[in-house]
CSV table of C-alpha atoms in Angstrom, one decimal:
chain,number,residue,atom,x,y,z
E,1500,UNK,CA,0.0,0.0,-0.2
E,1501,UNK,CA,1.3,3.6,-1.1
E,1502,UNK,CA,0.9,5.9,2.3
E,1503,UNK,CA,-0.2,9.4,1.5
E,1504,UNK,CA,2.2,11.5,3.7
E,1505,UNK,CA,1.4,14.8,1.9
E,1506,UNK,CA,-0.7,18.0,2.9
E,1507,UNK,CA,-2.1,21.1,1.5
E,1508,UNK,CA,0.4,23.9,0.9
E,1509,UNK,CA,-1.7,25.8,3.3
E,1510,UNK,CA,-1.6,23.5,5.8
E,1511,UNK,CA,2.3,23.0,5.5
E,1512,UNK,CA,3.0,27.1,5.8
E,1513,UNK,CA,0.9,27.0,9.0
E,1514,UNK,CA,2.9,23.9,10.3
E,1515,UNK,CA,5.9,25.8,9.5
E,1516,UNK,CA,4.9,28.9,11.0
E,1517,UNK,CA,4.3,27.6,14.4
E,1518,UNK,CA,7.5,25.6,14.2
E,1519,UNK,CA,9.1,28.9,13.6
E,1520,UNK,CA,6.8,31.2,16.5
E,1521,UNK,CA,8.3,28.0,18.8
E,1522,UNK,CA,11.5,29.0,17.9
E,1523,UNK,CA,11.6,33.0,18.2
E,1524,UNK,CA,10.0,32.4,21.5
E,1525,UNK,CA,6.8,34.0,20.2
E,1526,UNK,CA,2.8,32.7,20.9
E,1527,UNK,CA,1.8,30.0,18.5
E,1528,UNK,CA,-0.3,32.3,16.3
E,1529,UNK,CA,1.8,35.1,16.4
E,1530,UNK,CA,2.7,34.8,12.4
E,1531,UNK,CA,-0.9,34.3,11.7
E,1532,UNK,CA,-1.7,37.4,13.5
E,1533,UNK,CA,1.2,39.4,11.7
E,1534,UNK,CA,0.3,37.8,7.8
E,1535,UNK,CA,-3.3,39.3,8.7
E,1536,UNK,CA,-1.8,42.5,9.1
E,1537,UNK,CA,0.7,42.5,6.2
E,1538,UNK,CA,-2.0,41.4,4.1
E,1539,UNK,CA,-4.3,44.3,5.3
E,1540,UNK,CA,-1.3,46.9,4.6
E,1541,UNK,CA,-0.5,45.9,1.4
E,1542,UNK,CA,-4.1,45.9,0.4
E,1543,UNK,CA,-4.0,49.8,1.8
E,1544,UNK,CA,-1.1,50.5,0.0
E,1545,UNK,CA,-2.8,49.6,-3.3
E,1546,UNK,CA,-1.5,46.3,-3.9
E,1547,UNK,CA,-2.9,43.8,-6.3
E,1548,UNK,CA,-4.7,40.7,-5.1
E,1549,UNK,CA,-1.7,38.5,-5.6
E,1550,UNK,CA,0.6,40.6,-3.8
E,1551,UNK,CA,-1.5,40.9,-0.7
E,1552,UNK,CA,-1.2,36.9,-0.7
E,1553,UNK,CA,2.6,37.2,-1.5
E,1554,UNK,CA,2.5,39.4,1.7
E,1555,UNK,CA,0.4,36.8,4.0
E,1556,UNK,CA,2.6,34.2,2.9
E,1557,UNK,CA,6.3,35.9,3.7
E,1558,UNK,CA,5.0,36.9,7.2
E,1559,UNK,CA,3.8,33.4,7.8
E,1560,UNK,CA,7.0,32.0,6.7
E,1561,UNK,CA,9.7,34.8,7.9
E,1562,UNK,CA,10.9,32.3,10.4
E,1563,UNK,CA,10.9,29.3,8.8
E,1564,UNK,CA,15.2,29.6,8.7
E,1565,UNK,CA,15.2,30.0,12.3
E,1566,UNK,CA,15.6,26.3,13.2
E,1567,UNK,CA,18.8,26.4,11.0
E,1568,UNK,CA,20.7,29.0,12.8
E,1569,UNK,CA,19.6,28.3,16.2
E,1570,UNK,CA,22.7,26.7,17.4
E,1571,UNK,CA,24.8,30.3,16.5
E,1572,UNK,CA,22.0,32.1,18.3
E,1573,UNK,CA,22.9,29.5,21.3
E,1574,UNK,CA,26.4,30.2,21.4
E,1575,UNK,CA,26.0,34.5,20.8
E,1576,UNK,CA,23.1,34.9,23.1
E,1577,UNK,CA,23.1,31.9,25.8
E,1578,UNK,CA,19.4,31.2,24.8
E,1579,UNK,CA,18.6,31.0,21.3
E,1580,UNK,CA,14.9,31.1,22.2
E,1581,UNK,CA,14.6,33.3,24.7
E,1582,UNK,CA,17.7,35.8,23.0
E,1583,UNK,CA,15.4,35.9,20.0
E,1584,UNK,CA,12.6,36.6,21.6
E,1585,UNK,CA,14.7,39.9,23.4
E,1586,UNK,CA,15.3,40.8,19.8
E,1587,UNK,CA,12.0,40.9,18.2
E,1588,UNK,CA,10.8,42.9,21.6
E,1589,UNK,CA,14.0,45.0,21.2
E,1590,UNK,CA,14.3,44.3,25.3
E,1591,UNK,CA,18.3,42.8,24.9
E,1592,UNK,CA,20.4,44.6,27.5
E,1593,UNK,CA,22.6,47.3,25.8
E,1594,UNK,CA,25.9,45.8,26.5
E,1595,UNK,CA,24.8,42.3,24.2
E,1596,UNK,CA,27.3,40.7,21.9
E,1597,UNK,CA,25.1,41.1,18.9
E,1598,UNK,CA,27.5,43.0,16.1
E,1599,UNK,CA,26.9,42.9,12.1
E,1600,UNK,CA,30.1,40.4,12.0
E,1601,UNK,CA,28.1,38.0,14.0
E,1602,UNK,CA,24.9,38.0,12.8
E,1603,UNK,CA,25.7,38.6,9.0
E,1604,UNK,CA,26.6,34.5,9.0
E,1605,UNK,CA,23.6,33.6,10.9
E,1606,UNK,CA,21.3,36.1,8.8
E,1607,UNK,CA,22.7,34.3,5.4
E,1608,UNK,CA,21.5,31.3,6.9
E,1609,UNK,CA,18.2,32.0,8.1
E,1610,UNK,CA,17.3,33.6,4.5
E,1611,UNK,CA,18.8,30.8,2.3
E,1612,UNK,CA,16.7,28.1,4.1
E,1613,UNK,CA,13.5,30.3,3.8
E,1614,UNK,CA,14.3,30.9,0.4
E,1615,UNK,CA,14.7,27.1,-0.1
E,1616,UNK,CA,11.7,26.5,1.4
E,1617,UNK,CA,9.6,28.5,-0.4
E,1618,UNK,CA,11.1,27.0,-3.4
E,1619,UNK,CA,10.1,23.4,-1.9
E,1620,UNK,CA,6.7,24.7,-1.6
E,1621,UNK,CA,6.4,25.8,-5.1
E,1622,UNK,CA,5.5,29.3,-3.8
E,1623,UNK,CA,5.8,32.3,-6.3
E,1624,UNK,CA,9.1,33.9,-7.1
E,1625,UNK,CA,7.9,36.8,-5.3
E,1626,UNK,CA,7.6,35.2,-2.4
E,1627,UNK,CA,10.9,33.4,-2.2
E,1628,UNK,CA,12.5,36.5,-3.5
E,1629,UNK,CA,10.7,38.3,-0.3
E,1630,UNK,CA,11.9,35.6,2.2
E,1631,UNK,CA,15.9,35.7,0.7
E,1632,UNK,CA,15.7,39.3,2.0
E,1633,UNK,CA,13.4,39.4,5.0
E,1634,UNK,CA,16.0,40.6,7.0
E,1635,UNK,CA,17.2,43.7,4.6
E,1636,UNK,CA,16.6,47.5,6.0
E,1637,UNK,CA,15.3,50.5,3.7
E,1638,UNK,CA,18.6,52.1,4.6
E,1639,UNK,CA,21.1,49.6,3.4
E,1640,UNK,CA,21.9,48.6,7.0
E,1641,UNK,CA,20.1,45.1,7.2
E,1642,UNK,CA,21.5,41.8,6.3
E,1643,UNK,CA,22.6,39.6,4.6
E,1644,UNK,CA,23.5,41.6,1.4
E,1645,UNK,CA,23.0,45.0,3.1
E,1646,UNK,CA,20.4,46.0,0.0
E,1647,UNK,CA,18.8,49.6,0.0
E,1648,UNK,CA,16.0,51.3,-0.6
E,1649,UNK,CA,14.0,50.0,-4.0
E,1650,UNK,CA,16.3,47.1,-4.2
E,1651,UNK,CA,14.4,45.6,-1.4
E,1652,UNK,CA,11.1,43.7,-2.4
E,1653,UNK,CA,8.0,45.9,-1.0
E,1654,UNK,CA,6.7,42.8,0.4
E,1655,UNK,CA,9.5,42.8,2.9
E,1656,UNK,CA,8.5,46.2,4.2
E,1657,UNK,CA,4.8,44.7,4.5
E,1658,UNK,CA,6.3,42.0,6.6
E,1659,UNK,CA,8.7,43.9,8.6
E,1660,UNK,CA,6.0,46.9,9.3
E,1661,UNK,CA,3.4,44.1,10.4
E,1662,UNK,CA,5.5,41.8,12.4
E,1663,UNK,CA,6.6,44.9,14.2
E,1664,UNK,CA,3.5,46.1,15.1
E,1665,UNK,CA,2.0,42.5,16.2
E,1666,UNK,CA,4.9,42.1,18.8
E,1667,UNK,CA,5.8,45.5,20.1
E,1668,UNK,CA,2.0,46.2,20.8
E,1669,UNK,CA,1.4,43.1,22.2
E,1670,UNK,CA,4.5,43.7,24.7
E,1671,UNK,CA,4.7,47.3,25.0
E,1672,UNK,CA,1.3,48.3,24.3
E,1673,UNK,CA,0.2,50.0,20.9
E,1674,UNK,CA,1.1,53.4,21.9
E,1675,UNK,CA,4.8,52.9,22.4
E,1676,UNK,CA,4.9,50.3,19.6
E,1677,UNK,CA,3.8,53.3,17.2
E,1678,UNK,CA,6.4,55.4,18.5
E,1679,UNK,CA,9.2,52.6,18.4
E,1680,UNK,CA,8.3,52.1,14.7
E,1681,UNK,CA,8.0,55.7,14.1
E,1682,UNK,CA,11.9,55.7,15.1
E,1683,UNK,CA,12.4,53.2,12.5
E,1684,UNK,CA,10.7,55.1,9.7
E,1685,UNK,CA,13.2,55.5,6.6
E,1686,UNK,CA,15.5,53.3,8.6
E,1687,UNK,CA,13.8,49.7,8.5
E,1688,UNK,CA,11.1,50.8,6.2
E,1689,UNK,CA,9.9,53.8,4.2
E,1690,UNK,CA,8.6,56.4,6.4
E,1691,UNK,CA,5.3,56.8,4.1
E,1692,UNK,CA,4.3,53.3,4.8
E,1693,UNK,CA,4.7,53.4,8.3
E,1694,UNK,CA,2.8,55.9,8.7
E,1695,UNK,CA,-0.3,54.3,6.6
E,1696,UNK,CA,0.2,51.4,9.2
E,1697,UNK,CA,-0.2,53.8,12.1
E,1698,UNK,CA,-3.2,55.5,10.4
E,1699,UNK,CA,-5.1,51.9,10.2
E,1700,UNK,CA,-3.1,49.8,13.5
E,1701,UNK,CA,-5.8,50.2,15.9
E,1702,UNK,CA,-8.4,49.3,13.3
E,1703,UNK,CA,-6.4,46.4,12.2
E,1704,UNK,CA,-5.6,45.0,15.2
E,1705,UNK,CA,-9.2,44.8,16.6
E,1706,UNK,CA,-9.9,42.9,13.6
E,1707,UNK,CA,-7.5,40.2,14.6
E,1708,UNK,CA,-10.1,39.2,17.5
E,1709,UNK,CA,-12.2,37.9,14.4
E,1710,UNK,CA,-11.8,34.6,12.7
E,1711,UNK,CA,-9.7,35.3,9.7
E,1712,UNK,CA,-11.5,34.1,6.2
E,1713,UNK,CA,-10.0,30.6,4.7
E,1714,UNK,CA,-7.6,30.9,1.9
E,1715,UNK,CA,-9.0,30.5,-1.6
E,1716,UNK,CA,-5.7,30.3,-3.7
E,1717,UNK,CA,-5.4,27.5,-5.4
E,1718,UNK,CA,-1.8,27.2,-5.5
E,1719,UNK,CA,-2.4,26.6,-1.7
E,1720,UNK,CA,-4.6,23.8,-2.1
E,1721,UNK,CA,-1.7,21.7,-3.7
E,1722,UNK,CA,-0.1,19.0,-1.8
E,1723,UNK,CA,3.4,18.8,-0.7
E,1724,UNK,CA,5.2,16.3,0.9
E,1725,UNK,CA,4.6,16.7,5.3
E,1726,UNK,CA,8.4,15.5,5.2
E,1727,UNK,CA,9.0,19.3,4.4
E,1728,UNK,CA,8.2,20.3,8.0
E,1729,UNK,CA,10.1,17.3,9.5
E,1730,UNK,CA,13.5,18.8,7.8
E,1731,UNK,CA,12.8,21.9,8.7
E,1732,UNK,CA,12.4,21.4,12.1
E,1733,UNK,CA,15.6,19.0,12.4
E,1734,UNK,CA,17.8,21.4,11.2
E,1735,UNK,CA,17.7,23.2,14.9
E,1736,UNK,CA,19.9,20.0,15.9
E,1737,UNK,CA,22.2,18.5,13.2
E,1738,UNK,CA,22.4,15.1,14.7
E,1739,UNK,CA,18.6,15.1,14.4
E,1740,UNK,CA,18.9,15.3,10.6
E,1741,UNK,CA,16.5,12.5,9.0
E,1742,UNK,CA,15.1,11.4,12.4
E,1743,UNK,CA,11.2,11.7,11.9
E,1744,UNK,CA,11.8,10.6,8.3
E,1745,UNK,CA,13.3,7.2,9.7
E,1746,UNK,CA,10.4,7.0,12.4
E,1747,UNK,CA,7.6,7.4,9.7
E,1748,UNK,CA,9.2,4.6,7.4
E,1749,UNK,CA,9.6,2.3,10.5
E,1750,UNK,CA,6.1,2.8,12.0
E,1751,UNK,CA,4.3,2.8,9.1
E,1752,UNK,CA,6.1,-0.8,8.5
E,1753,UNK,CA,5.5,-1.7,12.2
E,1754,UNK,CA,1.7,-0.7,11.9
E,1755,UNK,CA,1.5,-3.2,8.6
E,1756,UNK,CA,2.7,-6.1,10.9
E,1757,UNK,CA,0.3,-5.0,13.6
E,1758,UNK,CA,-2.3,-5.6,11.5
E,1759,UNK,CA,-3.7,-2.0,11.7
E,1760,UNK,CA,-5.7,-0.5,9.1
E,1761,UNK,CA,-4.2,1.6,6.1
E,1762,UNK,CA,-5.8,4.4,7.4
E,1763,UNK,CA,-4.1,3.8,10.9
E,1764,UNK,CA,-0.8,3.3,9.1
E,1765,UNK,CA,-0.9,6.5,7.3
E,1766,UNK,CA,-2.1,8.4,10.6
E,1767,UNK,CA,0.8,7.0,12.4
E,1768,UNK,CA,3.4,8.0,9.8
E,1769,UNK,CA,2.3,11.3,9.7
E,1770,UNK,CA,2.5,11.6,13.3
E,1771,UNK,CA,6.0,10.5,13.2
E,1772,UNK,CA,7.0,13.5,10.8
E,1773,UNK,CA,5.5,16.1,13.1
E,1774,UNK,CA,6.2,14.6,16.7
E,1775,UNK,CA,9.2,16.7,17.1
E,1776,UNK,CA,7.2,20.3,16.7
E,1777,UNK,CA,7.5,21.2,20.2
E,1778,UNK,CA,11.0,20.5,20.2
E,1779,UNK,CA,11.5,23.9,18.7
E,1780,UNK,CA,10.3,25.7,21.6
E,1781,UNK,CA,13.2,24.5,24.1
E,1782,UNK,CA,17.1,26.0,23.3
E,1783,UNK,CA,19.6,24.3,22.1
E,1784,UNK,CA,21.4,25.1,25.1
E,1785,UNK,CA,19.4,22.5,27.0
E,1786,UNK,CA,19.8,20.2,24.3
E,1787,UNK,CA,23.2,20.8,23.6
E,1788,UNK,CA,24.1,20.6,27.8
E,1789,UNK,CA,27.2,18.2,28.9
E,1790,UNK,CA,26.2,16.5,31.8
E,1791,UNK,CA,23.0,15.5,33.9
E,1792,UNK,CA,19.7,18.1,32.9
E,1793,UNK,CA,18.2,20.2,35.7
E,1794,UNK,CA,14.6,20.0,37.0
E,1795,UNK,CA,14.1,23.1,35.3
E,1796,UNK,CA,15.6,21.8,31.8
E,1797,UNK,CA,13.2,18.7,32.3
E,1798,UNK,CA,10.6,20.9,32.7
E,1799,UNK,CA,11.0,22.6,29.5
E,1800,UNK,CA,11.6,19.4,27.7
E,1801,UNK,CA,7.9,17.7,29.3
E,1802,UNK,CA,6.2,20.8,27.4
E,1803,UNK,CA,7.3,19.3,24.0
E,1804,UNK,CA,4.9,17.0,23.1
E,1805,UNK,CA,2.4,19.7,24.5
E,1806,UNK,CA,3.5,22.3,21.9
E,1807,UNK,CA,3.1,19.4,19.5
E,1808,UNK,CA,-0.5,18.7,20.4
E,1809,UNK,CA,-1.3,22.6,20.0
E,1810,UNK,CA,-0.6,22.1,16.6
E,1811,UNK,CA,-3.5,20.4,16.1
E,1812,UNK,CA,-5.5,23.2,17.3
E,1813,UNK,CA,-4.1,25.6,14.9
E,1814,UNK,CA,-4.2,23.2,11.7
E,1815,UNK,CA,-8.0,21.5,11.7
E,1816,UNK,CA,-6.6,19.1,9.1
E,1817,UNK,CA,-3.8,17.8,11.0
E,1818,UNK,CA,-5.6,17.2,14.5
E,1819,UNK,CA,-5.9,13.7,14.8
E,1820,UNK,CA,-2.1,13.4,13.7
E,1821,UNK,CA,-0.9,15.9,16.3
E,1822,UNK,CA,-3.1,14.1,19.2
E,1823,UNK,CA,-1.4,11.0,18.1
E,1824,UNK,CA,2.3,12.6,17.9
E,1825,UNK,CA,1.7,14.0,21.3
E,1826,UNK,CA,1.7,10.5,22.8
E,1827,UNK,CA,5.3,9.9,21.7
E,1828,UNK,CA,7.1,9.8,24.9
E,1829,UNK,CA,4.2,8.5,27.3
E,1830,UNK,CA,4.9,5.3,28.9
E,1831,UNK,CA,3.3,2.6,30.0
E,1832,UNK,CA,4.5,3.1,34.0
E,1833,UNK,CA,3.2,6.4,33.5
E,1834,UNK,CA,6.8,7.8,33.7
E,1835,UNK,CA,6.3,9.7,30.4
E,1836,UNK,CA,5.0,13.1,29.4
E,1837,UNK,CA,3.6,15.4,29.0
E,1838,UNK,CA,0.1,13.6,30.3
E,1839,UNK,CA,2.1,11.1,32.2
E,1840,UNK,CA,-0.5,8.6,30.9
E,1841,UNK,CA,0.3,4.6,32.0
E,1842,UNK,CA,-0.6,1.6,30.1
E,1843,UNK,CA,-4.5,2.1,30.3
E,1844,UNK,CA,-4.5,4.9,28.6
E,1845,UNK,CA,-2.1,4.2,25.8
E,1846,UNK,CA,-3.5,2.5,22.6
E,1847,UNK,CA,-1.4,0.1,19.9
E,1848,UNK,CA,-0.9,3.1,17.7
E,1849,UNK,CA,0.9,5.5,20.7
E,1850,UNK,CA,2.8,2.3,21.4
E,1851,UNK,CA,4.2,1.7,18.3
E,1852,UNK,CA,4.9,5.2,17.8
E,1853,UNK,CA,6.9,5.4,21.3
E,1854,UNK,CA,8.9,2.5,20.4
E,1855,UNK,CA,9.8,3.7,16.5
E,1856,UNK,CA,10.9,6.9,18.4
E,1857,UNK,CA,13.2,5.2,20.5
E,1858,UNK,CA,14.7,2.7,18.5
E,1859,UNK,CA,15.6,5.3,15.7
E,1860,UNK,CA,17.2,7.5,18.2
E,1861,UNK,CA,19.3,4.6,19.4
E,1862,UNK,CA,20.4,3.8,16.2
E,1863,UNK,CA,21.9,7.7,15.3
E,1864,UNK,CA,24.7,9.1,17.2
E,1865,UNK,CA,24.2,11.7,19.8
E,1866,UNK,CA,26.8,14.4,20.5
E,1867,UNK,CA,27.2,12.3,24.1
E,1868,UNK,CA,27.1,8.9,22.8
E,1869,UNK,CA,27.7,7.0,19.5
E,1870,UNK,CA,25.0,5.3,17.5
E,1871,UNK,CA,23.9,2.1,18.9
E,1872,UNK,CA,24.0,-0.9,16.4
E,1873,UNK,CA,20.8,-2.4,15.4
E,1874,UNK,CA,21.0,-5.4,17.4
E,1875,UNK,CA,22.3,-3.6,20.5
E,1876,UNK,CA,19.2,-1.1,19.8
E,1877,UNK,CA,16.9,-3.8,19.8
E,1878,UNK,CA,18.2,-5.1,23.1
E,1879,UNK,CA,18.2,-2.2,25.2
E,1880,UNK,CA,14.4,-1.4,24.0
E,1881,UNK,CA,13.5,-5.2,24.7
E,1882,UNK,CA,14.8,-4.9,28.1
E,1883,UNK,CA,13.1,-1.5,29.1
E,1884,UNK,CA,9.5,-3.7,29.9
E,1885,UNK,CA,8.4,-1.2,32.5
E,1886,UNK,CA,8.3,1.7,29.8
E,1887,UNK,CA,7.7,0.2,26.2
E,1888,UNK,CA,5.2,-2.5,25.2
E,1889,UNK,CA,6.6,-6.1,24.1
E,1890,UNK,CA,4.3,-6.5,21.5
E,1891,UNK,CA,5.3,-3.0,19.7
E,1892,UNK,CA,8.6,-3.6,20.3
E,1893,UNK,CA,8.4,-7.0,18.6
E,1894,UNK,CA,6.8,-5.4,15.6
E,1895,UNK,CA,9.4,-2.4,15.7
E,1896,UNK,CA,12.3,-4.8,15.7
E,1897,UNK,CA,11.2,-7.0,12.9
E,1898,UNK,CA,10.0,-4.2,10.7
E,1899,UNK,CA,13.6,-2.4,10.9
E,1900,UNK,CA,14.9,-5.9,9.6
E,1901,UNK,CA,13.0,-6.3,6.6
E,1902,UNK,CA,14.6,-4.3,3.9
E,1903,UNK,CA,12.2,-6.3,1.3
E,1904,UNK,CA,9.2,-4.8,2.5
E,1905,UNK,CA,10.7,-1.3,0.9
E,1906,UNK,CA,11.9,-0.1,4.2
E,1907,UNK,CA,15.6,0.8,4.7
E,1908,UNK,CA,17.1,-0.5,8.3
E,1909,UNK,CA,16.5,2.4,10.7
E,1910,UNK,CA,20.1,2.8,11.7
E,1911,UNK,CA,21.3,3.5,7.8
E,1912,UNK,CA,20.6,6.2,6.1
E,1913,UNK,CA,18.1,5.6,3.1
E,1914,UNK,CA,19.7,5.0,-0.4
E,1915,UNK,CA,19.9,7.7,-2.7
E,1916,UNK,CA,16.8,7.7,-5.1
E,1917,UNK,CA,18.6,6.3,-8.8
E,1918,UNK,CA,17.3,9.5,-10.7
E,1919,UNK,CA,19.3,11.4,-8.3
E,1920,UNK,CA,22.1,9.4,-7.1
E,1921,UNK,CA,24.4,11.0,-9.9
E,1922,UNK,CA,24.0,14.3,-8.7
E,1923,UNK,CA,26.9,13.7,-6.1
E,1924,UNK,CA,29.5,11.3,-5.7
E,1925,UNK,CA,29.9,8.7,-3.4
E,1926,UNK,CA,32.3,10.5,-1.8
E,1927,UNK,CA,30.5,14.0,-1.7
E,1928,UNK,CA,27.5,12.0,-0.3
E,1929,UNK,CA,29.7,10.7,2.7
E,1930,UNK,CA,31.1,14.3,3.2
E,1931,UNK,CA,27.5,15.6,3.3
E,1932,UNK,CA,26.5,12.8,5.5
E,1933,UNK,CA,29.0,14.1,8.2
E,1934,UNK,CA,28.5,17.8,7.9
E,1935,UNK,CA,25.0,17.1,8.3
E,1936,UNK,CA,25.5,15.5,11.8
E,1937,UNK,CA,27.2,19.0,12.4
E,1938,UNK,CA,30.8,17.6,12.2
E,1939,UNK,CA,33.3,20.2,11.4
E,1940,UNK,CA,35.7,19.7,8.2
E,1941,UNK,CA,38.5,18.6,10.9
E,1942,UNK,CA,35.9,16.1,12.6
E,1943,UNK,CA,34.6,14.5,9.2
E,1944,UNK,CA,38.5,14.6,8.3
E,1945,UNK,CA,39.0,12.6,11.3
E,1946,UNK,CA,36.2,9.8,10.4
E,1947,UNK,CA,36.9,9.7,6.8
E,1948,UNK,CA,40.7,9.4,7.3
E,1949,UNK,CA,40.9,12.2,4.6
E,1950,UNK,CA,42.5,15.6,5.1
E,1951,UNK,CA,40.6,18.9,6.2
E,1952,UNK,CA,41.6,20.5,3.1
E,1953,UNK,CA,40.4,17.5,1.0
E,1954,UNK,CA,37.0,17.8,2.9
E,1955,UNK,CA,36.9,21.6,2.3
E,1956,UNK,CA,37.2,20.6,-1.6
E,1957,UNK,CA,34.2,18.3,-1.5
E,1958,UNK,CA,32.3,20.8,0.6
E,1959,UNK,CA,32.6,23.5,-2.1
E,1960,UNK,CA,32.0,21.2,-4.8
E,1961,UNK,CA,28.6,19.9,-2.8
E,1962,UNK,CA,27.5,23.5,-2.3
E,1963,UNK,CA,27.9,24.4,-6.3
E,1964,UNK,CA,26.1,21.2,-7.3
E,1965,UNK,CA,23.5,21.6,-5.0
E,1966,UNK,CA,23.1,25.5,-5.5
E,1967,UNK,CA,23.4,26.9,-2.1
E,1968,UNK,CA,25.8,28.6,0.4
E,1969,UNK,CA,25.4,27.2,3.8
E,1970,UNK,CA,25.6,23.5,5.5
E,1971,UNK,CA,22.1,24.0,6.1
E,1972,UNK,CA,20.7,24.7,3.0
E,1973,UNK,CA,22.8,22.0,2.2
E,1974,UNK,CA,21.4,19.4,4.3
E,1975,UNK,CA,17.9,20.6,3.4
E,1976,UNK,CA,18.3,20.2,0.1
E,1977,UNK,CA,20.3,16.6,0.2
E,1978,UNK,CA,17.2,15.4,2.4
E,1979,UNK,CA,14.5,16.3,-0.1
E,1980,UNK,CA,16.7,15.0,-3.0
E,1981,UNK,CA,16.9,11.8,-1.0
E,1982,UNK,CA,20.7,12.0,-1.2
E,1983,UNK,CA,21.3,11.6,2.6
């Protein structure tokens, strides 16, 4: 049976917007609100219906590259989620470490990945261009290209103004927000456009309390792989690359062995692809912390499936899958999270998803441990009888060892699609696998037993062939092309 793990472009955009909001420390409807404001501003400015739609989409997706540079912001600010919230609300301390030199590489990563995501979704060129320049400023002091004035797509100014109004009015009150926006006029955005926003700000903010009309653009009804959302989420932590894809493949196969219906197999596969959405709300400093996590750290991690469950509220067509996905960390003995359910509250689909997530995680390397072999992972999982259902574990382990069913072994990267396999050489694919896990040139060279300069040459060739300039963008393209 062919599993359909696709969603409409509109639903994919909504999911990406939610992950972006969580990554930036914003409310889960922040981008939705900003998108409505951006469309209203474009309309008031005399933009065409298409241009208003473009403004909405750019505002929804403006944070879609923020998972890719989370590690960099965590290093700079100590907390990528809280630090970027302070950036947006303009509450960073005066002695903050952000400089043009330190932020430009991070802005470049963000804009390249955002633009690539627009391309993967098949969105109009105007949307892609807006996302590739979303950090540029009217006076030429923006990033990463330091474009000026008319060289910047107008949709960027609609998005910037709408986003600033939504965030600043929520955090500082409307009067102060308008003063702050006025001070940025002719610096961040054109003064006439800032005045137009100010004239309508109160009325437009009031409109946000009423339900938004449904999007009717046929372009947004097309279907795209839900794995685009999974790939974007996992750019946050390089060692997660491809994790949710592997869980989806494995749990679908395990569900088939457990004689679940085709509909249940599909729901499990889709749930696996989005089960990590809430991970974006937790700072990289916690995920990458060495040693034992504190009680406060664990409280934040326990909320990961809660934020995933919230996706179902925002995206009704994924409500069933989001609810199922939010059970991925529950355990039979009640020690899981966030609901602390026990065996009585967990059905077979929940148990299969939990076992598949755990098995694939064991088979992948982590900064604090190497990958387990398939046999070792199976043994570790089978021994945890208090947390995992024995029958579910057996279905997962059996499915992982049956490549004839069309599912690659969970601990081994899926083979490249034949039509695309020749895009990169085998050596380049191996280098790409290594850098996608967050390894430096020196680390990759040591593992591959070649020189760092040779790795650098391969990386340059990979960038040229994939038409990208950052490792995050190369990882995203490689995943969607089936290269890693």
